[in-house]
Amino acid sequence: MVNFSLEGKVALVTGAAYGIGFAMAQALAEAGAKIAFNCRSQENMDKALAAYKELGIEAKGYICDATDEEGVKAMVADIAATLGPVDILVNNAGIIKRIPMHEMPAEEFRQVIDIDLVAPYICAKAVLPGMMERRSGKIINICSMMSELGRETVSAYASAKGGLKMLTRNIASEYGQYNIQCNGIGPGYIATPQTAPLRERQPDGSRHPFDSFIVAKTPAERWGTPEDLMGPVVFLASEASDFVNGHVLYVDGGILAYIGKQPK
Ligand code: NAP
Ligand code: GCO
């Protein structure tokens, strides 16, 4: 029988105070995993812990910036000492800055690269030694449509997410010999705080032009929800995907397959 169970496993989901990360952590918990997560603010941490508790999930939260290598190493060590070694790492924490490239200060470009690409490297490096020793592990990097496509104002984000796709493939290549699988999930356009500015109602009450654009670009004719990511992350975290390695699973309602709605 195919094994999707995560009983006895420990999962670390970065940036899982809300949004996609929260939904994925919930799914992993419902499949049996113990959950650890991090974020940067105490306020978000407190709200998240209450929300997890409401779902009956005893998540362990850490105030830890995913770009802080020493902090991440300490967090991973504490998880190992309290819950057990990390079996599943979901590199979810991420930001976006929507600024035309010619106007974007290099410092802001670097910050996006740091959080969206360097932090997944830092977190993967922190969990790999234990996974190598146990000859077992799952690393799941949250990529994006922008791992494949560009658009105005997101040069830093697309560069980071394109790099994250290749980091996924490289970890898969370098550590597959230890029975470690590294894959990506590429969400389409998902309704979370990160995309809220793209869905804001206009002063006249009409939909945001980008909102209408995305619905027209998506065969499913809707925005995704964080819940759409729950099944895919359990699949890639479970034994059911032990021979899937270096793959980016796009969960996009068909955007990447579709040229866009033809003119009437
Ligand atoms: P979100 O609503 O903005 O949530 C981001 C989460 O990451 C928050 O919990 C945030 O908490 C945390 N975070 C940000 N920077 C961090 C850092 N340096 N260290 C630790 N935690 C950090 O974003 P989302 O829409 O859920 O997206 C989650 C992931 O999916 C991101 O990687 C994003 O790029 C990717 N993605 C999103 C979409 C979409 O349409 N929404 C589509 C494709 C890919 P704090 O601010 O409290 O730290
Ligand atoms: C944007 C959006 C996208 C989504 C996601 C798409 O401004 O274009 O924020 O980047 O967040 O990455 O997959």
mmCIF file of C-alpha atoms and ligand atoms in Angstrom:
data_model
loop_
_atom_site.group_PDB
_atom_site.id
_atom_site.type_symbol
_atom_site.label_atom_id
_atom_site.label_comp_id
_atom_site.label_asym_id
_atom_site.label_seq_id
_atom_site.Cartn_x
_atom_site.Cartn_y
_atom_site.Cartn_z
ATOM 1 C CA MET A 1 0.000 0.000 0.000
ATOM 2 C CA VAL A 2 1.301 3.495 -0.856
ATOM 3 C CA ASN A 3 2.557 5.184 2.323
ATOM 4 C CA PHE A 4 1.527 8.841 2.717
ATOM 5 C CA SER A 5 1.798 8.639 6.518
ATOM 6 C CA LEU A 6 4.231 10.956 8.351
ATOM 7 C CA GLU A 7 3.777 9.277 11.735
ATOM 8 C CA GLY A 8 6.983 9.534 13.765
ATOM 9 C CA LYS A 9 8.459 12.223 11.500
ATOM 10 C CA VAL A 10 9.595 15.737 12.515
ATOM 11 C CA ALA A 11 8.915 18.566 10.065
ATOM 12 C CA LEU A 12 10.382 22.079 10.109
ATOM 13 C CA VAL A 13 8.376 24.540 7.996
ATOM 14 C CA THR A 14 10.030 27.935 7.735
ATOM 15 C CA GLY A 15 7.820 31.024 7.728
ATOM 16 C CA ALA A 16 4.749 29.043 8.779
ATOM 17 C CA ALA A 17 3.063 31.643 10.973
ATOM 18 C CA TYR A 18 0.388 32.143 8.322
ATOM 19 C CA GLY A 19 -0.207 31.838 4.575
ATOM 20 C CA ILE A 20 1.003 28.900 2.525
ATOM 21 C CA GLY A 21 3.445 27.774 5.228
ATOM 22 C CA PHE A 22 0.718 27.511 7.847
ATOM 23 C CA ALA A 23 -1.500 25.409 5.560
ATOM 24 C CA MET A 24 1.387 23.091 4.654
ATOM 25 C CA ALA A 25 2.341 22.659 8.318
ATOM 26 C CA GLN A 26 -1.284 21.820 9.101
ATOM 27 C CA ALA A 27 -1.308 19.192 6.341
ATOM 28 C CA LEU A 28 1.943 17.636 7.558
ATOM 29 C CA ALA A 29 0.568 17.515 11.107
ATOM 30 C CA GLU A 30 -2.671 15.910 9.923
ATOM 31 C CA ALA A 31 -0.526 13.256 8.199
ATOM 32 C CA GLY A 32 1.156 12.531 11.547
ATOM 33 C CA ALA A 33 4.271 14.717 11.671
ATOM 34 C CA LYS A 34 5.426 16.754 14.668
ATOM 35 C CA ILE A 35 5.671 20.414 13.581
ATOM 36 C CA ALA A 36 8.290 23.079 14.211
ATOM 37 C CA PHE A 37 8.177 26.463 12.494
ATOM 38 C CA ASN A 38 9.818 29.870 12.636
ATOM 39 C CA CYS A 39 8.996 33.474 11.876
ATOM 40 C CA ARG A 40 10.492 36.851 12.801
ATOM 41 C CA SER A 41 7.889 38.539 14.977
ATOM 42 C CA GLN A 42 6.551 37.635 18.408
ATOM 43 C CA GLU A 43 3.118 38.964 17.434
ATOM 44 C CA ASN A 44 2.878 36.621 14.437
ATOM 45 C CA MET A 45 4.276 33.778 16.557
ATOM 46 C CA ASP A 46 1.635 34.235 19.276
ATOM 47 C CA LYS A 47 -1.199 34.362 16.720
ATOM 48 C CA ALA A 48 0.167 31.303 14.920
ATOM 49 C CA LEU A 49 0.532 29.203 18.083
ATOM 50 C CA ALA A 50 -3.085 29.997 18.998
ATOM 51 C CA ALA A 51 -4.241 29.090 15.476
ATOM 52 C CA TYR A 52 -2.341 25.787 15.512
ATOM 53 C CA LYS A 53 -3.752 24.994 18.967
ATOM 54 C CA GLU A 54 -7.268 25.665 17.690
ATOM 55 C CA LEU A 55 -6.606 22.950 15.092
ATOM 56 C CA GLY A 56 -5.350 20.600 17.804
ATOM 57 C CA ILE A 57 -1.741 20.940 16.582
ATOM 58 C CA GLU A 58 1.003 21.314 19.238
ATOM 59 C CA ALA A 59 3.417 23.202 16.973
ATOM 60 C CA LYS A 60 6.779 24.335 18.349
ATOM 61 C CA GLY A 61 7.536 27.909 17.286
ATOM 62 C CA TYR A 62 10.852 29.741 17.057
ATOM 63 C CA ILE A 63 11.532 33.433 16.585
ATOM 64 C CA CYS A 64 14.331 32.993 14.109
ATOM 65 C CA ASP A 65 15.222 34.879 10.940
ATOM 66 C CA ALA A 66 15.835 32.198 8.305
ATOM 67 C CA THR A 67 18.811 34.208 6.994
ATOM 68 C CA ASP A 68 20.594 33.982 10.377
ATOM 69 C CA GLU A 69 22.871 30.941 9.995
ATOM 70 C CA GLU A 70 23.815 30.662 13.678
ATOM 71 C CA GLY A 71 20.194 31.139 14.717
ATOM 72 C CA VAL A 72 19.020 28.462 12.276
ATOM 73 C CA LYS A 73 21.686 26.012 13.489
ATOM 74 C CA ALA A 74 20.610 26.629 17.093
ATOM 75 C CA MET A 75 16.940 26.170 16.145
ATOM 76 C CA VAL A 76 17.654 22.870 14.341
ATOM 77 C CA ALA A 77 19.679 21.639 17.345
ATOM 78 C CA ASP A 78 16.863 22.555 19.750
ATOM 79 C CA ILE A 79 14.303 20.776 17.555
ATOM 80 C CA ALA A 80 16.504 17.671 17.567
ATOM 81 C CA ALA A 81 16.785 17.859 21.382
ATOM 82 C CA THR A 82 13.057 18.363 21.981
ATOM 83 C CA LEU A 83 11.074 16.821 19.101
ATOM 84 C CA GLY A 84 13.715 14.730 17.376
ATOM 85 C CA PRO A 85 15.976 15.274 14.330
ATOM 86 C CA VAL A 86 14.394 17.079 11.382
ATOM 87 C CA ASP A 87 13.156 14.530 8.817
ATOM 88 C CA ILE A 88 11.305 17.006 6.601
ATOM 89 C CA LEU A 89 12.380 20.580 5.829
ATOM 90 C CA VAL A 90 10.002 22.855 3.953
ATOM 91 C CA ASN A 91 11.809 26.037 2.857
ATOM 92 C CA ASN A 92 8.747 28.256 2.694
ATOM 93 C CA ALA A 93 9.799 31.594 4.273
ATOM 94 C CA GLY A 94 9.929 34.266 1.620
ATOM 95 C CA ILE A 95 9.285 37.873 0.716
ATOM 96 C CA ILE A 96 8.670 39.804 -2.463
ATOM 97 C CA LYS A 97 9.405 43.421 -3.376
ATOM 98 C CA ARG A 98 7.590 44.770 -6.416
ATOM 99 C CA ILE A 99 9.848 47.570 -7.748
ATOM 100 C CA PRO A 100 10.850 48.318 -11.371
ATOM 101 C CA MET A 101 14.406 46.976 -11.634
ATOM 102 C CA HIS A 102 15.911 50.250 -12.834
ATOM 103 C CA GLU A 103 14.548 51.904 -9.688
ATOM 104 C CA MET A 104 15.384 49.098 -7.221
ATOM 105 C CA PRO A 105 18.177 49.842 -4.727
ATOM 106 C CA ALA A 106 20.784 47.055 -4.701
ATOM 107 C CA GLU A 107 20.208 46.625 -0.953
ATOM 108 C CA GLU A 108 16.554 45.751 -1.567
ATOM 109 C CA PHE A 109 17.505 43.351 -4.378
ATOM 110 C CA ARG A 110 20.019 41.673 -2.051
ATOM 111 C CA GLN A 111 17.426 41.347 0.760
ATOM 112 C CA VAL A 112 15.052 39.390 -1.494
ATOM 113 C CA ILE A 113 17.885 37.124 -2.671
ATOM 114 C CA ASP A 114 18.980 36.671 0.954
ATOM 115 C CA ILE A 115 15.592 35.542 2.222
ATOM 116 C CA ASP A 116 14.284 33.691 -0.853
ATOM 117 C CA LEU A 117 17.497 31.928 -1.936
ATOM 118 C CA VAL A 118 20.288 32.147 0.648
ATOM 119 C CA ALA A 119 17.985 31.218 3.569
ATOM 120 C CA PRO A 120 16.853 27.941 1.898
ATOM 121 C CA TYR A 121 20.562 27.102 1.418
ATOM 122 C CA ILE A 122 21.262 27.937 5.094
ATOM 123 C CA CYS A 123 18.323 25.845 6.349
ATOM 124 C CA ALA A 124 19.112 22.895 4.069
ATOM 125 C CA LYS A 125 22.767 22.980 5.151
ATOM 126 C CA ALA A 126 21.647 22.862 8.793
ATOM 127 C CA VAL A 127 19.547 19.702 8.393
ATOM 128 C CA LEU A 128 21.624 17.793 5.823
ATOM 129 C CA PRO A 129 24.271 16.304 8.210
ATOM 130 C CA GLY A 130 21.594 14.574 10.305
ATOM 131 C CA MET A 131 19.740 13.381 7.208
ATOM 132 C CA MET A 132 23.004 12.041 5.742
ATOM 133 C CA GLU A 133 23.770 10.208 8.980
ATOM 134 C CA ARG A 134 20.289 8.634 9.070
ATOM 135 C CA ARG A 135 20.355 8.098 5.281
ATOM 136 C CA SER A 136 16.903 9.573 5.005
ATOM 137 C CA GLY A 137 15.391 13.021 4.511
ATOM 138 C CA LYS A 138 13.012 15.248 2.552
ATOM 139 C CA ILE A 139 13.761 18.822 1.545
ATOM 140 C CA ILE A 140 10.969 20.758 -0.162
ATOM 141 C CA ASN A 141 11.684 24.235 -1.563
ATOM 142 C CA ILE A 142 8.779 26.567 -2.272
ATOM 143 C CA CYS A 143 9.475 27.925 -5.722
ATOM 144 C CA SER A 144 7.100 29.973 -7.876
ATOM 145 C CA MET A 145 5.684 30.731 -11.321
ATOM 146 C CA MET A 146 8.627 33.121 -11.275
ATOM 147 C CA SER A 147 10.958 30.131 -11.250
ATOM 148 C CA GLU A 148 9.929 29.855 -14.922
ATOM 149 C CA LEU A 149 8.471 33.208 -15.963
ATOM 150 C CA GLY A 150 9.309 36.890 -15.560
ATOM 151 C CA ARG A 151 7.127 39.920 -15.222
ATOM 152 C CA GLU A 152 7.497 43.620 -14.546
ATOM 153 C CA THR A 153 8.752 44.716 -11.086
ATOM 154 C CA VAL A 154 9.783 41.314 -9.704
ATOM 155 C CA SER A 155 13.388 40.982 -10.957
ATOM 156 C CA ALA A 156 14.847 40.133 -7.536
ATOM 157 C CA TYR A 157 12.091 37.663 -6.697
ATOM 158 C CA ALA A 158 12.278 35.902 -10.088
ATOM 159 C CA SER A 159 16.084 35.719 -9.813
ATOM 160 C CA ALA A 160 15.776 34.168 -6.352
ATOM 161 C CA LYS A 161 13.038 31.717 -7.302
ATOM 162 C CA GLY A 162 14.844 30.728 -10.505
ATOM 163 C CA GLY A 163 17.921 30.102 -8.406
ATOM 164 C CA LEU A 164 15.867 28.138 -5.898
ATOM 165 C CA LYS A 165 14.732 25.791 -8.695
ATOM 166 C CA MET A 166 18.388 25.113 -9.543
ATOM 167 C CA LEU A 167 19.357 24.795 -5.859
ATOM 168 C CA THR A 168 16.600 22.158 -5.617
ATOM 169 C CA ARG A 169 18.075 20.252 -8.544
ATOM 170 C CA ASN A 170 21.593 20.536 -7.134
ATOM 171 C CA ILE A 171 20.684 19.284 -3.666
ATOM 172 C CA ALA A 172 18.845 16.390 -5.364
ATOM 173 C CA SER A 173 21.964 15.616 -7.399
ATOM 174 C CA GLU A 174 24.494 15.902 -4.554
ATOM 175 C CA TYR A 175 22.522 14.118 -1.795
ATOM 176 C CA GLY A 176 20.350 11.570 -3.584
ATOM 177 C CA GLN A 177 22.996 8.971 -2.717
ATOM 178 C CA TYR A 178 22.018 9.364 0.971
ATOM 179 C CA ASN A 179 18.358 8.595 0.247
ATOM 180 C CA ILE A 180 17.563 12.290 0.601
ATOM 181 C CA GLN A 181 15.004 13.665 -1.845
ATOM 182 C CA CYS A 182 14.900 17.381 -2.627
ATOM 183 C CA ASN A 183 11.969 18.672 -4.655
ATOM 184 C CA GLY A 184 10.172 21.955 -5.194
ATOM 185 C CA ILE A 185 6.590 23.071 -5.126
ATOM 186 C CA GLY A 186 5.750 25.917 -7.499
ATOM 187 C CA PRO A 187 2.484 27.508 -6.365
ATOM 188 C CA GLY A 188 0.577 29.558 -8.914
ATOM 189 C CA TYR A 189 -1.181 32.712 -7.759
ATOM 190 C CA ILE A 190 -2.395 31.985 -4.226
ATOM 191 C CA ALA A 191 -4.613 34.213 -2.074
ATOM 192 C CA THR A 192 -2.392 35.079 0.895
ATOM 193 C CA PRO A 193 -1.128 38.304 2.515
ATOM 194 C CA GLN A 194 1.766 38.265 0.031
ATOM 195 C CA THR A 195 -0.586 38.713 -2.931
ATOM 196 C CA ALA A 196 -3.214 40.836 -1.172
ATOM 197 C CA PRO A 197 -2.030 44.031 -2.953
ATOM 198 C CA LEU A 198 -2.722 42.316 -6.304
ATOM 199 C CA ARG A 199 -6.328 41.544 -5.336
ATOM 200 C CA GLU A 200 -7.389 44.785 -3.668
ATOM 201 C CA ARG A 201 -10.795 46.067 -4.775
ATOM 202 C CA GLN A 202 -10.579 49.314 -6.743
ATOM 203 C CA PRO A 203 -12.180 52.546 -5.370
ATOM 204 C CA ASP A 204 -15.186 51.941 -7.632
ATOM 205 C CA GLY A 205 -15.545 48.411 -6.170
ATOM 206 C CA SER A 206 -14.263 46.669 -9.305
ATOM 207 C CA ARG A 207 -11.681 43.921 -9.226
ATOM 208 C CA HIS A 208 -7.957 44.863 -9.340
ATOM 209 C CA PRO A 209 -6.785 44.654 -12.964
ATOM 210 C CA PHE A 210 -4.120 42.112 -11.943
ATOM 211 C CA ASP A 211 -6.791 39.996 -10.251
ATOM 212 C CA SER A 212 -8.777 39.827 -13.506
ATOM 213 C CA PHE A 213 -5.537 39.186 -15.443
ATOM 214 C CA ILE A 214 -4.621 36.187 -13.324
ATOM 215 C CA VAL A 215 -8.102 34.686 -13.488
ATOM 216 C CA ALA A 216 -7.902 34.976 -17.301
ATOM 217 C CA LYS A 217 -4.440 33.375 -17.305
ATOM 218 C CA THR A 218 -5.542 30.435 -15.171
ATOM 219 C CA PRO A 219 -7.513 27.573 -16.810
ATOM 220 C CA ALA A 220 -9.084 26.899 -13.392
ATOM 221 C CA GLU A 221 -10.379 30.506 -13.594
ATOM 222 C CA ARG A 222 -9.624 31.194 -9.938
ATOM 223 C CA TRP A 223 -6.849 32.147 -7.520
ATOM 224 C CA GLY A 224 -5.378 29.249 -5.608
ATOM 225 C CA THR A 225 -5.805 28.902 -1.854
ATOM 226 C CA PRO A 226 -3.202 27.748 0.693
ATOM 227 C CA GLU A 227 -5.304 24.589 1.049
ATOM 228 C CA ASP A 228 -4.451 23.712 -2.584
ATOM 229 C CA LEU A 229 -0.873 23.121 -1.417
ATOM 230 C CA MET A 230 -1.748 20.658 1.354
ATOM 231 C CA GLY A 231 -1.925 17.457 -0.688
ATOM 232 C CA PRO A 232 1.206 18.171 -2.772
ATOM 233 C CA VAL A 233 3.356 18.842 0.297
ATOM 234 C CA VAL A 234 2.238 15.629 2.036
ATOM 235 C CA PHE A 235 3.033 13.678 -1.138
ATOM 236 C CA LEU A 236 6.557 15.138 -1.406
ATOM 237 C CA ALA A 237 7.176 14.706 2.352
ATOM 238 C CA SER A 238 6.108 11.042 2.369
ATOM 239 C CA GLU A 239 7.579 7.724 1.262
ATOM 240 C CA ALA A 240 5.154 7.879 -1.662
ATOM 241 C CA SER A 241 7.637 10.201 -3.419
ATOM 242 C CA ASP A 242 10.893 8.364 -2.559
ATOM 243 C CA PHE A 243 11.793 8.063 -6.259
ATOM 244 C CA VAL A 244 10.848 11.662 -7.076
ATOM 245 C CA ASN A 245 13.971 13.834 -6.852
ATOM 246 C CA GLY A 246 14.916 17.219 -8.309
ATOM 247 C CA HIS A 247 11.385 17.853 -9.520
ATOM 248 C CA VAL A 248 9.382 21.068 -9.194
ATOM 249 C CA LEU A 249 5.684 20.246 -8.804
ATOM 250 C CA TYR A 250 3.681 23.207 -10.115
ATOM 251 C CA VAL A 251 0.385 23.717 -8.315
ATOM 252 C CA ASP A 252 -0.924 26.515 -10.509
ATOM 253 C CA GLY A 253 -4.363 25.596 -11.854
ATOM 254 C CA GLY A 254 -2.726 25.187 -15.278
ATOM 255 C CA ILE A 255 -1.164 28.637 -15.745
ATOM 256 C CA LEU A 256 2.140 27.306 -17.109
ATOM 257 C CA ALA A 257 0.317 25.137 -19.666
ATOM 258 C CA TYR A 258 -1.935 27.928 -20.956
ATOM 259 C CA ILE A 259 -1.279 30.690 -23.514
ATOM 260 C CA GLY A 260 -4.139 32.695 -22.009
ATOM 261 C CA LYS A 261 -7.783 33.199 -22.807
ATOM 262 C CA GLN A 262 -8.266 33.921 -26.517
ATOM 263 C CA PRO A 263 -10.039 37.157 -27.491
ATOM 264 C CA LYS A 264 -13.803 36.650 -27.937
HETATM 265 P P1 NAP B 1 3.322 35.454 3.213
HETATM 266 O O1 NAP B 1 1.848 35.411 3.379
HETATM 267 O O2 NAP B 1 4.016 36.766 2.990
HETATM 268 O O3 NAP B 1 4.024 34.680 4.446
HETATM 269 C C1 NAP B 1 5.416 34.643 4.474
HETATM 270 C C2 NAP B 1 5.836 33.953 5.768
HETATM 271 O O4 NAP B 1 7.261 33.931 5.808
HETATM 272 C C3 NAP B 1 5.360 34.648 7.006
HETATM 273 O O5 NAP B 1 5.075 33.677 8.010
HETATM 274 C C4 NAP B 1 6.580 35.453 7.440
HETATM 275 O O6 NAP B 1 6.522 35.650 8.830
HETATM 276 C C5 NAP B 1 7.705 34.507 7.041
HETATM 277 N N1 NAP B 1 9.016 35.133 6.781
HETATM 278 C C6 NAP B 1 9.312 36.091 5.880
HETATM 279 N N2 NAP B 1 10.632 36.362 5.920
HETATM 280 C C7 NAP B 1 11.176 35.543 6.860
HETATM 281 C C8 NAP B 1 12.485 35.339 7.354
HETATM 282 N N3 NAP B 1 13.534 36.063 6.920
HETATM 283 N N4 NAP B 1 12.670 34.421 8.329
HETATM 284 C C9 NAP B 1 11.632 33.707 8.804
HETATM 285 N N5 NAP B 1 10.353 33.844 8.376
HETATM 286 C C10 NAP B 1 10.150 34.756 7.415
HETATM 287 O O7 NAP B 1 3.727 34.546 1.962
HETATM 288 P P2 NAP B 1 2.964 33.328 1.259
HETATM 289 O O8 NAP B 1 2.099 33.859 0.161
HETATM 290 O O9 NAP B 1 2.392 32.438 2.311
HETATM 291 O O10 NAP B 1 4.196 32.618 0.551
HETATM 292 C C11 NAP B 1 4.962 31.628 1.231
HETATM 293 C C12 NAP B 1 6.011 31.153 0.247
HETATM 294 O O11 NAP B 1 5.376 30.770 -0.978
HETATM 295 C C13 NAP B 1 7.025 32.234 -0.125
HETATM 296 O O12 NAP B 1 8.287 31.647 -0.340
HETATM 297 C C14 NAP B 1 6.486 32.768 -1.460
HETATM 298 O O13 NAP B 1 7.510 33.319 -2.260
HETATM 299 C C15 NAP B 1 5.955 31.503 -2.065
HETATM 300 N N6 NAP B 1 4.936 31.666 -3.098
HETATM 301 C C16 NAP B 1 3.811 32.396 -2.827
HETATM 302 C C17 NAP B 1 2.829 32.464 -3.839
HETATM 303 C C18 NAP B 1 1.559 33.239 -3.667
HETATM 304 O O14 NAP B 1 0.888 33.489 -4.687
HETATM 305 N N7 NAP B 1 1.169 33.632 -2.444
HETATM 306 C C19 NAP B 1 3.009 31.812 -5.043
HETATM 307 C C20 NAP B 1 4.210 31.130 -5.266
HETATM 308 C C21 NAP B 1 5.166 31.057 -4.264
HETATM 309 P P3 NAP B 1 7.236 36.924 9.532
HETATM 310 O O15 NAP B 1 7.007 38.116 8.623
HETATM 311 O O16 NAP B 1 6.600 37.043 10.875
HETATM 312 O O17 NAP B 1 8.683 36.568 9.615
HETATM 313 C C1 GCO B 2 3.615 38.609 -8.173
HETATM 314 C C2 GCO B 2 3.136 37.537 -7.245
HETATM 315 C C3 GCO B 2 3.777 36.210 -7.637
HETATM 316 C C4 GCO B 2 3.326 35.139 -6.682
HETATM 317 C C5 GCO B 2 3.946 33.826 -7.001
HETATM 318 C C6 GCO B 2 3.500 33.306 -8.322
HETATM 319 O O1 GCO B 2 3.813 39.751 -7.718
HETATM 320 O O2 GCO B 2 3.765 38.290 -9.372
HETATM 321 O O3 GCO B 2 3.438 37.858 -5.904
HETATM 322 O O4 GCO B 2 5.154 36.329 -7.628
HETATM 323 O O5 GCO B 2 3.678 35.466 -5.396
HETATM 324 O O6 GCO B 2 5.317 33.821 -6.861
HETATM 325 O O7 GCO B 2 3.913 31.958 -8.395
#
